[in-house]
Structure formats: C-alpha cells, structure tokens
Short mmCIF file of C-alpha atoms (C1' of nucleotides) in Angstrom, two decimals:
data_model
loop_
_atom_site.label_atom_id
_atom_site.label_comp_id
_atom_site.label_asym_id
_atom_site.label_seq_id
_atom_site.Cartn_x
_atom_site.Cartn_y
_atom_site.Cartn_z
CA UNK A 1 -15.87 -40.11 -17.39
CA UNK A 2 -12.38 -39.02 -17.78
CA UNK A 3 -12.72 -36.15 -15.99
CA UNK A 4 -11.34 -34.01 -19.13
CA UNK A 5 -13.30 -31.13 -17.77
CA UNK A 6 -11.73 -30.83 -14.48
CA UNK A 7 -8.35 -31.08 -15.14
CA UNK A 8 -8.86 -28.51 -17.58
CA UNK A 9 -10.71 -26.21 -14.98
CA UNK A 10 -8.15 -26.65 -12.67
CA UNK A 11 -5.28 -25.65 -15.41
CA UNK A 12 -6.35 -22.86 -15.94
CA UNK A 13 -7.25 -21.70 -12.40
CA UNK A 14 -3.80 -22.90 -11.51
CA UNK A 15 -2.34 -20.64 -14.99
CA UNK A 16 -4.66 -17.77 -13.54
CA UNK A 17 -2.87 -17.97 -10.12
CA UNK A 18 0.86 -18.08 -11.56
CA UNK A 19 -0.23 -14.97 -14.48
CA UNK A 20 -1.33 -13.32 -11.11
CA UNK A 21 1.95 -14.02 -9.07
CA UNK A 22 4.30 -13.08 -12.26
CA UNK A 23 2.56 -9.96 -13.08
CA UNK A 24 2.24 -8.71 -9.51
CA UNK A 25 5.69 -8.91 -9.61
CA UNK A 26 6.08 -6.59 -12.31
CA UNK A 27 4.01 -4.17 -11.33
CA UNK A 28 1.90 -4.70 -8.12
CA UNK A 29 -1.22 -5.80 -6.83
CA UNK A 30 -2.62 -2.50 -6.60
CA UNK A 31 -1.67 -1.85 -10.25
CA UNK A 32 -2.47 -5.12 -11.67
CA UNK A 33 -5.89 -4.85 -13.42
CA UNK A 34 -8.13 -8.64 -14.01
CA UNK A 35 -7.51 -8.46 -17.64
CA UNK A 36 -3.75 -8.09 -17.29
CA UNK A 37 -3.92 -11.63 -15.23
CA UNK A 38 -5.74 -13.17 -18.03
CA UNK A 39 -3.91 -11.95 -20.63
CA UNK A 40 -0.60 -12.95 -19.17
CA UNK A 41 -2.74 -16.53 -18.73
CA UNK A 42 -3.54 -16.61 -22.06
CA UNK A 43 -7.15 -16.75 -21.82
CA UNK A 44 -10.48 -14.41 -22.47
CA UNK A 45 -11.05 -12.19 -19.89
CA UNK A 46 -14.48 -13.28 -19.29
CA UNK A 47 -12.53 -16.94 -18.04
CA UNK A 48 -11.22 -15.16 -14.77
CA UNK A 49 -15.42 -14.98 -13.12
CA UNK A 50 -15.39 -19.32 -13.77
CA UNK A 51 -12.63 -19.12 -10.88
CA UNK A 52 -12.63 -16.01 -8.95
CA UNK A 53 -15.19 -13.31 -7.72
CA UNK A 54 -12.37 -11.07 -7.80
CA UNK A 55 -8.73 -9.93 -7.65
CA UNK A 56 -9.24 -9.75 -3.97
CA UNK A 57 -10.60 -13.38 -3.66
CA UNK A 58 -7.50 -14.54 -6.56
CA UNK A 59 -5.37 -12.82 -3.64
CA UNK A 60 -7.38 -14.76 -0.81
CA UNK A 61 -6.60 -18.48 -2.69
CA UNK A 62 -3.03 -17.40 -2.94
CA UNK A 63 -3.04 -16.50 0.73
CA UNK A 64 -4.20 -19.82 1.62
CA UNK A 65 -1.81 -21.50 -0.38
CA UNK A 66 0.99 -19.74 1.43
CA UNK A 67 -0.56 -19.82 4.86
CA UNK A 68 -0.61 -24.10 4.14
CA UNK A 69 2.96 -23.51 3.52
CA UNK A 70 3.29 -22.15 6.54
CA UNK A 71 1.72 -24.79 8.50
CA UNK A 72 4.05 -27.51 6.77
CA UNK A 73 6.80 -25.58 7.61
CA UNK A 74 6.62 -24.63 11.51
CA UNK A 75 5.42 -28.51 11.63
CA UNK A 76 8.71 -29.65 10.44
CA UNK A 77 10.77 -29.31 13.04
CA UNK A 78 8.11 -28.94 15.96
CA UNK A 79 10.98 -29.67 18.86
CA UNK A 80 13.21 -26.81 18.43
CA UNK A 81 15.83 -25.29 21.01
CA UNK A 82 13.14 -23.63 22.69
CA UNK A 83 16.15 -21.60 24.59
CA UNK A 84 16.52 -18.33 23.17
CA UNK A 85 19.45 -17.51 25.38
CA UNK A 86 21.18 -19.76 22.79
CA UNK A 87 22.03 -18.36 19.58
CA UNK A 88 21.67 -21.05 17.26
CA UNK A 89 18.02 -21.39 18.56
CA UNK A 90 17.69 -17.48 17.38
CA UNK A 91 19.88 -18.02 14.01
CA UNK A 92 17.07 -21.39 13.33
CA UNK A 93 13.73 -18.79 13.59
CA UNK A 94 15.30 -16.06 11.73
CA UNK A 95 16.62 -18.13 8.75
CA UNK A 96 13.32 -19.65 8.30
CA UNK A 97 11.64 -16.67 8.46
CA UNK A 98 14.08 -15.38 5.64
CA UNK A 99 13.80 -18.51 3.47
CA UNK A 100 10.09 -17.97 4.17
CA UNK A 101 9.91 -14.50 2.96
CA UNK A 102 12.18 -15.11 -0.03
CA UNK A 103 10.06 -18.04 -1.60
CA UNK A 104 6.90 -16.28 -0.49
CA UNK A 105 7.80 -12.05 -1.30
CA UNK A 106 5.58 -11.37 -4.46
CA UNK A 107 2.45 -12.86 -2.01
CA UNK A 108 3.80 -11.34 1.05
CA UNK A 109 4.12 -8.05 -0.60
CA UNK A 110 0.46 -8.00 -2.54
CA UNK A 111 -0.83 -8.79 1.06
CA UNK A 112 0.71 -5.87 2.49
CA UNK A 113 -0.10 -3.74 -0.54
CA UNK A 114 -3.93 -5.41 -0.40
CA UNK A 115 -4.24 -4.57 3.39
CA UNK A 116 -3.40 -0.83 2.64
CA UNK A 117 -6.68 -0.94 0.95
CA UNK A 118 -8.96 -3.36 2.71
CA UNK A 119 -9.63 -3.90 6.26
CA UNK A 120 -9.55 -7.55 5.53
CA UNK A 121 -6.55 -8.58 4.34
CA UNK A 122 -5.12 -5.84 7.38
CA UNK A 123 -7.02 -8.10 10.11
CA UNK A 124 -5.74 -11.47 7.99
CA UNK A 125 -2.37 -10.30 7.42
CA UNK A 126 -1.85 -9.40 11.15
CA UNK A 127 -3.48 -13.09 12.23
CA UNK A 128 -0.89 -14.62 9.82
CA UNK A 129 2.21 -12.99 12.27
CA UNK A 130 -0.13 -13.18 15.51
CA UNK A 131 0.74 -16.88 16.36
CA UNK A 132 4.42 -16.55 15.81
CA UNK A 133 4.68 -13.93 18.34
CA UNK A 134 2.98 -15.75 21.28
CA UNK A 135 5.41 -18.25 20.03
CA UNK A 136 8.43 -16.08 20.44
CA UNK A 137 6.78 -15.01 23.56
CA UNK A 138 7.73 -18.04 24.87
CA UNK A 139 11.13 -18.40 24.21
CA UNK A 140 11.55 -15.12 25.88
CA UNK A 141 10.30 -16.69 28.97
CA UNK A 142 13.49 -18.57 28.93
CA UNK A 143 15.34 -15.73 28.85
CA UNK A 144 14.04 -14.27 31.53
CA UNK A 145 14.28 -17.69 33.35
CA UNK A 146 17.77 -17.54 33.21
CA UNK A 147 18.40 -14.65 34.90
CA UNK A 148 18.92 -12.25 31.58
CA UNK A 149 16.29 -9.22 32.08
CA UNK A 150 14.58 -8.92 29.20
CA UNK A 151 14.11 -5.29 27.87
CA UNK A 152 10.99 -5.26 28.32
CA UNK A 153 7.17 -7.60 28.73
CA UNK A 154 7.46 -10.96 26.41
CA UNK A 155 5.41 -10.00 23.71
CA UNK A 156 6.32 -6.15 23.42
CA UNK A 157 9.90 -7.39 23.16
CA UNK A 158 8.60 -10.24 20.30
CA UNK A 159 6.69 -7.40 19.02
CA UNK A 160 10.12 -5.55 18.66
CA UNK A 161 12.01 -8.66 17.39
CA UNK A 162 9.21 -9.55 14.91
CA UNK A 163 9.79 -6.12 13.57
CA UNK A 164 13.53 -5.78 13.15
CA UNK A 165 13.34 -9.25 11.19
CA UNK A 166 10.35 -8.55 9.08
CA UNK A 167 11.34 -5.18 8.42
CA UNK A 168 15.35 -5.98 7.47
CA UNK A 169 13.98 -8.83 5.72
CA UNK A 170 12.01 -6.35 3.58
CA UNK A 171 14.88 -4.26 2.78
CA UNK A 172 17.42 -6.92 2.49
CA UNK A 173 14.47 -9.37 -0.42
CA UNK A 174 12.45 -6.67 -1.47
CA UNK A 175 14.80 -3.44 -1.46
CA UNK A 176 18.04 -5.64 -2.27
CA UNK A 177 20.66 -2.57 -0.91
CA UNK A 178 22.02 -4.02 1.86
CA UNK A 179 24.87 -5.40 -0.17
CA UNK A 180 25.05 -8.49 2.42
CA UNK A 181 24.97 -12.04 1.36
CA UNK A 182 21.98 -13.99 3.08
CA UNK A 183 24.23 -16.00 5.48
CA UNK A 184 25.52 -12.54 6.87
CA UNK A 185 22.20 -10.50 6.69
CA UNK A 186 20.67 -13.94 8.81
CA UNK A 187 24.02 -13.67 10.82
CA UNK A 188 23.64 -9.87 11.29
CA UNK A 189 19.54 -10.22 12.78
CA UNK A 190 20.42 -13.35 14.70
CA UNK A 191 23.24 -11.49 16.94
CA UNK A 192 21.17 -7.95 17.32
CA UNK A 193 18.52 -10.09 18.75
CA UNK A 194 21.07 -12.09 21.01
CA UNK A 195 22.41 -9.33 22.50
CA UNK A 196 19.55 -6.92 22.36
CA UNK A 197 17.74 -9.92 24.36
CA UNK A 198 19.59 -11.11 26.59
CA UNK A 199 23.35 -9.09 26.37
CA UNK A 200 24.55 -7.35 28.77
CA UNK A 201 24.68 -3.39 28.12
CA UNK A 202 28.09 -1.90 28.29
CA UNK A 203 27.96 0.91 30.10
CA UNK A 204 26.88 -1.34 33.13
CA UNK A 205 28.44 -4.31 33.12
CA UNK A 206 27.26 -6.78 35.97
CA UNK B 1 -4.23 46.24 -3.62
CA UNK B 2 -5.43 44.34 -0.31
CA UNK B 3 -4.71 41.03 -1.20
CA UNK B 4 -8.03 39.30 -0.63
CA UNK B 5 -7.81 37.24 -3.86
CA UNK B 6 -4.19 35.57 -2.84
CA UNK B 7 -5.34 35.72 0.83
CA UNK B 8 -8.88 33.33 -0.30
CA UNK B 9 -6.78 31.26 -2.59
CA UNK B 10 -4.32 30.46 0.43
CA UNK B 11 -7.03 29.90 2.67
CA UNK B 12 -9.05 27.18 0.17
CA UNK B 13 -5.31 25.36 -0.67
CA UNK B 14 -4.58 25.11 2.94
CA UNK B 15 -8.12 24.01 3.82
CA UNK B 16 -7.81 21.30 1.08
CA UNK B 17 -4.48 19.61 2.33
CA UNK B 18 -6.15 19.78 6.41
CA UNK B 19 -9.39 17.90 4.55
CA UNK B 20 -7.04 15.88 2.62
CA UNK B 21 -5.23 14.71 5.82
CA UNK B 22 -8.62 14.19 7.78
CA UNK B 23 -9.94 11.63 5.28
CA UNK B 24 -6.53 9.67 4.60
CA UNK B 25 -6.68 9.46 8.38
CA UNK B 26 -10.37 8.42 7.95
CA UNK B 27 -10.18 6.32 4.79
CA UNK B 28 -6.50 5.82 3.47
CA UNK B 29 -4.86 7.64 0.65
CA UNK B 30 -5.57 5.36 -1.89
CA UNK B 31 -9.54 5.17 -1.00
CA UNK B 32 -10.09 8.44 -1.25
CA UNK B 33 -11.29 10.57 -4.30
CA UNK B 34 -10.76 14.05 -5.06
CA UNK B 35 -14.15 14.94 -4.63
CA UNK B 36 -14.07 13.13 -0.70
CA UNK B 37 -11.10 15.63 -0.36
CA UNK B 38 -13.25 18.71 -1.62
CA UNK B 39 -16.45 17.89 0.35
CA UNK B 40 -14.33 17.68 3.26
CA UNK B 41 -13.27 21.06 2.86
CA UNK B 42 -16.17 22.61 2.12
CA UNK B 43 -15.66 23.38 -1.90
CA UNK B 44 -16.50 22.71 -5.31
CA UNK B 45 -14.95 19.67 -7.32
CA UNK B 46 -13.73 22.01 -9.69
CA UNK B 47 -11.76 23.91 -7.39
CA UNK B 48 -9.34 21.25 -6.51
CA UNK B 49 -7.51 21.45 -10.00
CA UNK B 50 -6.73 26.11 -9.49
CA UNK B 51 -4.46 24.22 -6.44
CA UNK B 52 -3.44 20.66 -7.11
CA UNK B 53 -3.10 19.22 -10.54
CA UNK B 54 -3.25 15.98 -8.94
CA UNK B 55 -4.08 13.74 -5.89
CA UNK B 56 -0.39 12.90 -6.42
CA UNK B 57 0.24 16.14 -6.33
CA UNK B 58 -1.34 17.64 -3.20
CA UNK B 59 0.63 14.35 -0.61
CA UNK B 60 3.54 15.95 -2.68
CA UNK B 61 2.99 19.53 -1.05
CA UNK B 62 2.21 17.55 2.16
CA UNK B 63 5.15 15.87 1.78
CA UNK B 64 7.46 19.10 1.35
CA UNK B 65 5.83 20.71 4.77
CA UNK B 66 6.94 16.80 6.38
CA UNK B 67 10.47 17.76 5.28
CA UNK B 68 10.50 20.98 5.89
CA UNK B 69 9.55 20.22 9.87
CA UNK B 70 12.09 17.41 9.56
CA UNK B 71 15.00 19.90 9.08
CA UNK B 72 13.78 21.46 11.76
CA UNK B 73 13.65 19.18 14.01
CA UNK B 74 17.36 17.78 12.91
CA UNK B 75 18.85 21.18 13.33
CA UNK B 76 17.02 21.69 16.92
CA UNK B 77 20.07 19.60 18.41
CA UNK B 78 23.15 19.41 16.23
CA UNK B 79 25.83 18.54 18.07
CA UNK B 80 23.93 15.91 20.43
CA UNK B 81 26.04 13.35 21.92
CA UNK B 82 27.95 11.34 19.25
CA UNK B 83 28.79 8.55 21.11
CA UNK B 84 25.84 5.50 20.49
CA UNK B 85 27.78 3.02 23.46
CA UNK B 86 25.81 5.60 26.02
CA UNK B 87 22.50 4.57 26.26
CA UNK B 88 21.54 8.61 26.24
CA UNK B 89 22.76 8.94 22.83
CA UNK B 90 20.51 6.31 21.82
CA UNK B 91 17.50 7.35 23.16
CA UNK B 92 17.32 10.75 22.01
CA UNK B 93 17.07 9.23 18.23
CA UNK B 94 14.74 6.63 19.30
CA UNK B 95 12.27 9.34 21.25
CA UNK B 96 12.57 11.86 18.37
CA UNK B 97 11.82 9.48 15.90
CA UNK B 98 8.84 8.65 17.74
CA UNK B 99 7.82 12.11 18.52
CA UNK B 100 7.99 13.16 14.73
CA UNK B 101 5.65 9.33 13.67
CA UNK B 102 3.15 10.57 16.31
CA UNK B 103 3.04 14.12 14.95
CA UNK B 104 3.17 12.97 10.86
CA UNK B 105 1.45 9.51 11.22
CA UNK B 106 -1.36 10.67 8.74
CA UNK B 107 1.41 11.52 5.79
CA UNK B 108 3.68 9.21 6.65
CA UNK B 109 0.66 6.27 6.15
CA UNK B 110 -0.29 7.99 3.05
CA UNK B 111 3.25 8.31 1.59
CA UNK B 112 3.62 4.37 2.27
CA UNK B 113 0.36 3.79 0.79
CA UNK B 114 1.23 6.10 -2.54
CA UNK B 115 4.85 4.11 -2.72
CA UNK B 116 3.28 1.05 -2.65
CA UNK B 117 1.61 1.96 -6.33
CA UNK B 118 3.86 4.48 -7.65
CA UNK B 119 7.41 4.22 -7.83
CA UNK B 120 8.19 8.16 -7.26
CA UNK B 121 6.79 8.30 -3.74
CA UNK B 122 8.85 5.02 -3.22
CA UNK B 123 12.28 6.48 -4.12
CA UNK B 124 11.24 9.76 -2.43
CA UNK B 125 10.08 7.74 0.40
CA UNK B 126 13.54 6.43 0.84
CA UNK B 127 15.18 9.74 0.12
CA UNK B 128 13.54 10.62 3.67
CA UNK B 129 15.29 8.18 5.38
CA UNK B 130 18.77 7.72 3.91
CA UNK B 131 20.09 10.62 5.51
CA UNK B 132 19.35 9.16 8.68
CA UNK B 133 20.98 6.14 7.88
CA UNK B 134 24.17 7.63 7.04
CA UNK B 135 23.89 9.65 10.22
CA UNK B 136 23.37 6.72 12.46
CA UNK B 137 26.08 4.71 10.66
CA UNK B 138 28.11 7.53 11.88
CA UNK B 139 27.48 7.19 15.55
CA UNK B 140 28.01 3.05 15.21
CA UNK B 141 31.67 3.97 13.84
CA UNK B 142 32.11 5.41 17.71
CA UNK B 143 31.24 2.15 19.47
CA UNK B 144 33.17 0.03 17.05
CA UNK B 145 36.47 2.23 17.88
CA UNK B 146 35.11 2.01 21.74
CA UNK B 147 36.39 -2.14 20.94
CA UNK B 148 32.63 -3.08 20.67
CA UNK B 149 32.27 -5.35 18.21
CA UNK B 150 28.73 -4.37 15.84
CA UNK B 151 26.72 -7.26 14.48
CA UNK B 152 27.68 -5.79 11.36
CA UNK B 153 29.06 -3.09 9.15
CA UNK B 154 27.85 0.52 10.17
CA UNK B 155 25.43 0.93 7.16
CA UNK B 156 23.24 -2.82 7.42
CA UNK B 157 23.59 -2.25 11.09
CA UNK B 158 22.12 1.21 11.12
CA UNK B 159 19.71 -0.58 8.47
CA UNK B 160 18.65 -2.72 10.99
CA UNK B 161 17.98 -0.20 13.87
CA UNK B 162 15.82 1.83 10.69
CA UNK B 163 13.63 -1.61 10.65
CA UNK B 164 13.49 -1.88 14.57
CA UNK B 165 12.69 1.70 15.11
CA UNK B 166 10.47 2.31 12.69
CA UNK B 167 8.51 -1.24 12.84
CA UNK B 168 8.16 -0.50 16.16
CA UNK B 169 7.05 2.44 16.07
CA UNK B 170 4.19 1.96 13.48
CA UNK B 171 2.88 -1.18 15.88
CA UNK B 172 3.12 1.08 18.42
CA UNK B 173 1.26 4.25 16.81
CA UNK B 174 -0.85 2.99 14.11
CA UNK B 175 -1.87 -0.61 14.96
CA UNK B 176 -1.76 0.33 18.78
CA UNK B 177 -1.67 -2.79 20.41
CA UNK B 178 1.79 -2.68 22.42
CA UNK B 179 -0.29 -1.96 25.35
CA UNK B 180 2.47 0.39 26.31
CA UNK B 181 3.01 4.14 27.59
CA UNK B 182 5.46 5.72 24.87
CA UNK B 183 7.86 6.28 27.86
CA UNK B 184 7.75 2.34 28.07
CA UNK B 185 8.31 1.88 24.50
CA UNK B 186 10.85 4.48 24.01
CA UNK B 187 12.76 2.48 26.59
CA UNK B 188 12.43 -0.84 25.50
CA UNK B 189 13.36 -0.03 21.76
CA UNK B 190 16.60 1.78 23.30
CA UNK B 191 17.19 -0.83 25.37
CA UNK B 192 17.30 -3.50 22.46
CA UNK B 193 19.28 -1.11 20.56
CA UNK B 194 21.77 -0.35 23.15
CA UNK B 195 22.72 -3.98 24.07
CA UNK B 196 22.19 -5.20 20.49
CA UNK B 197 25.02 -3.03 18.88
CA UNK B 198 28.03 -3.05 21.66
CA UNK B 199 26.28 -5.58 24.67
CA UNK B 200 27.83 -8.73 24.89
CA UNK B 201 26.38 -11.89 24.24
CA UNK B 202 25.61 -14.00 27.35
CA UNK B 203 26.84 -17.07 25.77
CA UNK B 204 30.03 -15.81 25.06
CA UNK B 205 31.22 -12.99 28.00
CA UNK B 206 34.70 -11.59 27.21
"C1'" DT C 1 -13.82 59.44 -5.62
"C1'" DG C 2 -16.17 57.26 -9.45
"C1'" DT C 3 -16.93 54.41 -13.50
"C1'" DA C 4 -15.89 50.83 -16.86
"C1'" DC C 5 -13.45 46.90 -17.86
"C1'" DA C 6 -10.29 42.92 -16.77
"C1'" DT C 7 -8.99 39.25 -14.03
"C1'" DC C 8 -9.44 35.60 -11.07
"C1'" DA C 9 -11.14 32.05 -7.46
"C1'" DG C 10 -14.74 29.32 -7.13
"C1'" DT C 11 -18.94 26.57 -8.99
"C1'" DG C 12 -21.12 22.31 -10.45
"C1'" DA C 13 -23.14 20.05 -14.37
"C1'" DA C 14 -21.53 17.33 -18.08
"C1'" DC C 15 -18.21 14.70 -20.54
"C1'" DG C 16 -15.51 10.71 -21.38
"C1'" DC C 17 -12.02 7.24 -20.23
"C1'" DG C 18 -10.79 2.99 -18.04
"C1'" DC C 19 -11.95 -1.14 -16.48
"C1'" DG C 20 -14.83 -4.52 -14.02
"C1'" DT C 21 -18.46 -7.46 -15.26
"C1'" DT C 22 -21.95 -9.60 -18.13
"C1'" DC C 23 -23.84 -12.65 -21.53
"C1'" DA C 24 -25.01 -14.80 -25.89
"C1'" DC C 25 -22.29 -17.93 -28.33
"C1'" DT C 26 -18.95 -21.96 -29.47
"C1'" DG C 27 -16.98 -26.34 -29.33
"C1'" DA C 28 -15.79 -29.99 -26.62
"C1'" DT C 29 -16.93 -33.26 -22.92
"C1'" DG C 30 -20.17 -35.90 -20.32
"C1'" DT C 31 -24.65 -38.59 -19.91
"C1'" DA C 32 -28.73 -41.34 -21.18
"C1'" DC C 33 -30.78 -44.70 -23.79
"C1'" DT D 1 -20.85 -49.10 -29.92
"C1'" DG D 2 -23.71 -45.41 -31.52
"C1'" DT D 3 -26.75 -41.41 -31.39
"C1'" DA D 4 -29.05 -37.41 -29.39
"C1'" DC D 5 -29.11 -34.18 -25.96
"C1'" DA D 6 -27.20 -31.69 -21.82
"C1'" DT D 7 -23.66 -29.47 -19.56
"C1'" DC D 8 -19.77 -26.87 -18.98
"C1'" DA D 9 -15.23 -24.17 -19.63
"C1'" DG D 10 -13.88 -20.77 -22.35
"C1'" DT D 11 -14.58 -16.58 -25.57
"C1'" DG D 12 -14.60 -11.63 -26.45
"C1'" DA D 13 -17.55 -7.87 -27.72
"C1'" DA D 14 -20.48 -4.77 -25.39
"C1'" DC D 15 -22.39 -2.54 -21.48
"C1'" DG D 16 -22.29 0.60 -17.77
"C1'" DC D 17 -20.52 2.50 -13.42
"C1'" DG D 18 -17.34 5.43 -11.05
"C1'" DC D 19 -14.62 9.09 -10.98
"C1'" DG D 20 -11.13 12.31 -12.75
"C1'" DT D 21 -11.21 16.35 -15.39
"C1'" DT D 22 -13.11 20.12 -18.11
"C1'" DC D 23 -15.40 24.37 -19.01
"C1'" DA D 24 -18.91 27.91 -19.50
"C1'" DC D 25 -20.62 30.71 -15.99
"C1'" DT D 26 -20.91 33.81 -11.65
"C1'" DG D 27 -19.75 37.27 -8.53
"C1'" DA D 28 -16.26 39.53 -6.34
"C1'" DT D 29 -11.74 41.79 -6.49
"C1'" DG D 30 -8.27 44.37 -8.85
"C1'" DT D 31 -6.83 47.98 -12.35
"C1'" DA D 32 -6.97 51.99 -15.46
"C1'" DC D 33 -8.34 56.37 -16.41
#
DNA sequence: TGTACATCAGTGAACGCGCGTTCACTGATGTAC
DNA sequence: TGTACATCAGTGAACGCGCGTTCACTGATGTAC
C-alpha cells in the first residue's frame, strides 16, 4: 500500500518524456525512432507500449504539457495594457512569446516537424496560435480606435504580426544567425510592429 | 540516329518529377513512396532508379529548375527602384515574392518538409534565400541614409521582413484562410513593411 | 537496303533491411486470509 | 506478522510488415558491315 508501483510507472513515463525531448533535439522528431527514446531512457524497448501507443501520442502528452504551460502563463498577468498603440504593451506580448518559444523550441519544433506529416498535429498546432490571434485582434481594435489606420482587417494584420514574431523567433532560437542579443531581437519585433501598426508612412506624412 | 531512345528517356524523367509534384501536392513529400511517384506517372517501380537514384534526389532536380526560374525572375528587373522609403520599391519585392510562392508552392512545401529531416535540404534551403537577404539589406541602407531610423541593423531587419513576407505568404497560399484577394494581401504586407522600417512611431512623432 | 548483333529504357517479381510491435518471462509489489 | 497467490512494470528476443532497391528479362532502337 505504498504505492511503490506507481511512482515507479510514473518515473519512467516521466524518463520516457525527457529521453524523447533530449533526443529530438539531437536529431528530430521525424528522425527519432521508439527505440532511440528508450534507449536514451535506459529501459527495454518493449517498456515504451506500458505508456504510449506511439511516438505520435509521446508527442501528444508533451503537447499537453506545454499547452498547460501556456494556460498558466497568459493567466498570469490577465490585465495587460490592452493598448497596442503603446509600445510597451507590444514589447510585453512579444517577449513572452520569445521566452515562450525559447523554454518550449525542441516541442515547438517536433510539432511543426509532426504536422508536416499528420493532419492532426497541423489542425492542433494551428488551434494552439488560433486564440492568440483573436486576442491580438483585439488590441488592434484599439488602434484603429485611436485614429491610426491599421494596414489592413484586425485579424489579417494579427495574422501578419503573428508571423513576423513566430517566424524571427524561429530564426533568431532555432537558426541562432541573427547575431542579436534577445533584448535587441525583442526590441527589434516590438518597434516593426509599432510602426508597421500604427506609424505613420513617410512618404505621406499627415 | 533519330533519337527516340534519349527522346523516351526525357519524356519518362520529366513525367516522373510532374507525378512527383502531383502527389507531394496530394500527400506531402515525406508520405510519399517511390512507387506512389511511379504509379502516378504511369511506369514501372524499377524505372525510377535509370532517372533518380533517390527520392532525395529527384526534389534535388526539382529544386535546380526552382532556381533556375528564380534567376530568371531576378534578372527580369535589375535595376528596379533602389530606394525601400517609396512604398513602390517595396511592393514590387513583396508581389514577386508572392507571385514566385504561388507558382512553386508544391516544391517549396516539399523542400521545407525534406529540411525538416535532412540537414542538406536545410542549408540548401537557406542558400535560396540568403541572397535575398543581402539584397534587401541593401535597399534598407537607402532609408537609413534618407535619416529614417530602422528598427535595426540592415541584415536582422531584412531578416525580419524574410519572416513577415514569407509567413505571410504561406498563411496566405497554403493554409488559405486570410480571406483575402492577393491584391489585398500584397498591400497589407507592404504596408506593414513600409511604415515598419522608416514610419514613425505614433507615440513618439519627430 | 538488308541482316546480325549490341545497347538501352522499361518491366515487375523477389529480396532483404529497418524498425515498430508483440509476448512469454522475470522479479518485485500488492492483496487476501 | 506470516504465507500463498495475484498483479503489474519492465525485459529483450523474435516476428513480420512496408518499402526501397535489385536484377534477370523483354522488346525496341541503334550500329556495323
């Protein structure tokens, strides 16, 4: 009645999830075959099936880790500058986005490589951005409240801003050649969106 | 002394890389087997290997064709307008760039998919794009001697307009939920571009 | 122009490798009495 | 507290499927004379 059993159980599932994080690193998702996992966990390879059905449902649990990650951390500061003609209120979503991406990149990137294969994790992955860009839809509105034409519909424009931040992100976490320290890649993204939002263009100044 | 041999071999290869690009289009690059690729044209198994040694091989000759057009395409224009603080000079990048994604989507998926799991495509991959980069770093030297201050240097800023344009431009082509005309979107990615690199901030007018 | 031989693109059945998945077994933990 | 049995996590060799790749064969095209 110790519950011996259990704990064990759950060590290893929880030795089978880091093996699967650490070697994806190294070589991929895609690449990563069961028995790799298992040997980098240091168990048989017949332990992985008392856990998981598959890679693909090792890959779901680690989703749903992150995506409860997630939750806590849009939760943690719930009343925001909801202005985005501000720039701090910019700077605030696009630092947490990096610090998200940066803890989270060896997930984040075996998603992206999992939806090139499956449908599912596509449809998952997008549902995982969806909510953040009604959310940035929003703060748009403000924009556009304050007089600043937008260039362009709310959520085409979030579209846009969701992928100049995801996508230099990517090359500054993943790619590392920007040369930039974090503070000055966050800097960089913050003020293209500013301006790009809400700046006036120079040919025609008002 | 007529040829036919040469002329039938030419004929199969090409009709392998069209069959090859229907089913990535249909299926994805990494789903698909050689033998999807040689029903699709119409040929034995064993006929894929007097063309291709390789799956790798044959988005490699699809590849070269890609590049081949892209020169083209470069050279169409050469001495376009220079000058990135007129709006004009922006837009022509912005609208070719999404001219040459519409016409290459199929390889340009596949390529992403086959860097995702081997790391040649990935540095070729990036070999595509670099000149660009240079190229548009180029143009951002003109609006920082116009007394525009960039977000940035040249090369993370021209990064950054990579991410937007490109980002955009797959949301906009492949997942195809902008729910815009490609007029629209050309405009609002120029737009965001334009003001992001020499517009001035609202907070802060000169 | 004709004949005999060589070459080559294409064929498709068969082979074999890699790897996911199974399963009989072990030893330890839990349960019943 | 002790004993007998049940259950369960973990093991690793073996099985078998899928698919890339080979290769003996065919028929047509090219070459030599």
């Amino acid at each position: 009645l110790t519950g011996v059993r259990k704990a064990r159980a759950a060590e290893t599932e929880t030795a089978l999830k880091a093996a699967a994080k650490k070697v994806f690193a190294e070589r991929g998702y895609l690449n990563t075959k069961i028995t790799d996992i298992t040997a980098a966990a240091g168990r048989a390879a017949g332990s992985f099936y008392n856990h998981f059905a598959s890679k693909e449902e090792l890959l779901s649990a680690l989703l749903s880790d992150l995506l409860a990650e997630v939750d806590d951390t849009v939760q943690a500061d719930p009343d925001h500058d909801p202005d985005f003609t501000h720039r701090a209120s910019i700077r605030y979503h696009v630092a947490a986005l990096f610090a998200f991406y940066r803890a989270n990149r060896t997930v984040m990137v075996a998603l992206q490589q999992a939806a090139m294969v499956d449908r599912t994790f596509a449809t998952r992955l997008a549902e995982l951005t969806k909510p953040d860009l009604g959310h940035m839809a929003e703060h748009l509105e403000y924009v556009r409240r304050a007089g600043h034409p937008l260039p362009g519909d709310p959520l085409p424009v979030a579209q846009a801003i969701s992928a100049l931040m995801w996508g230099f992100a990517h090359t500054y976490l993943v790619d590392g050649d920007t040369g930039l320290t974090e503070e000055k890649a966050v800097d960089l993204v913050t003020d293209f969106i500013h301006r790009g939002i809400a700046g006036r263009p120079p040919d025609q100044p008002t």
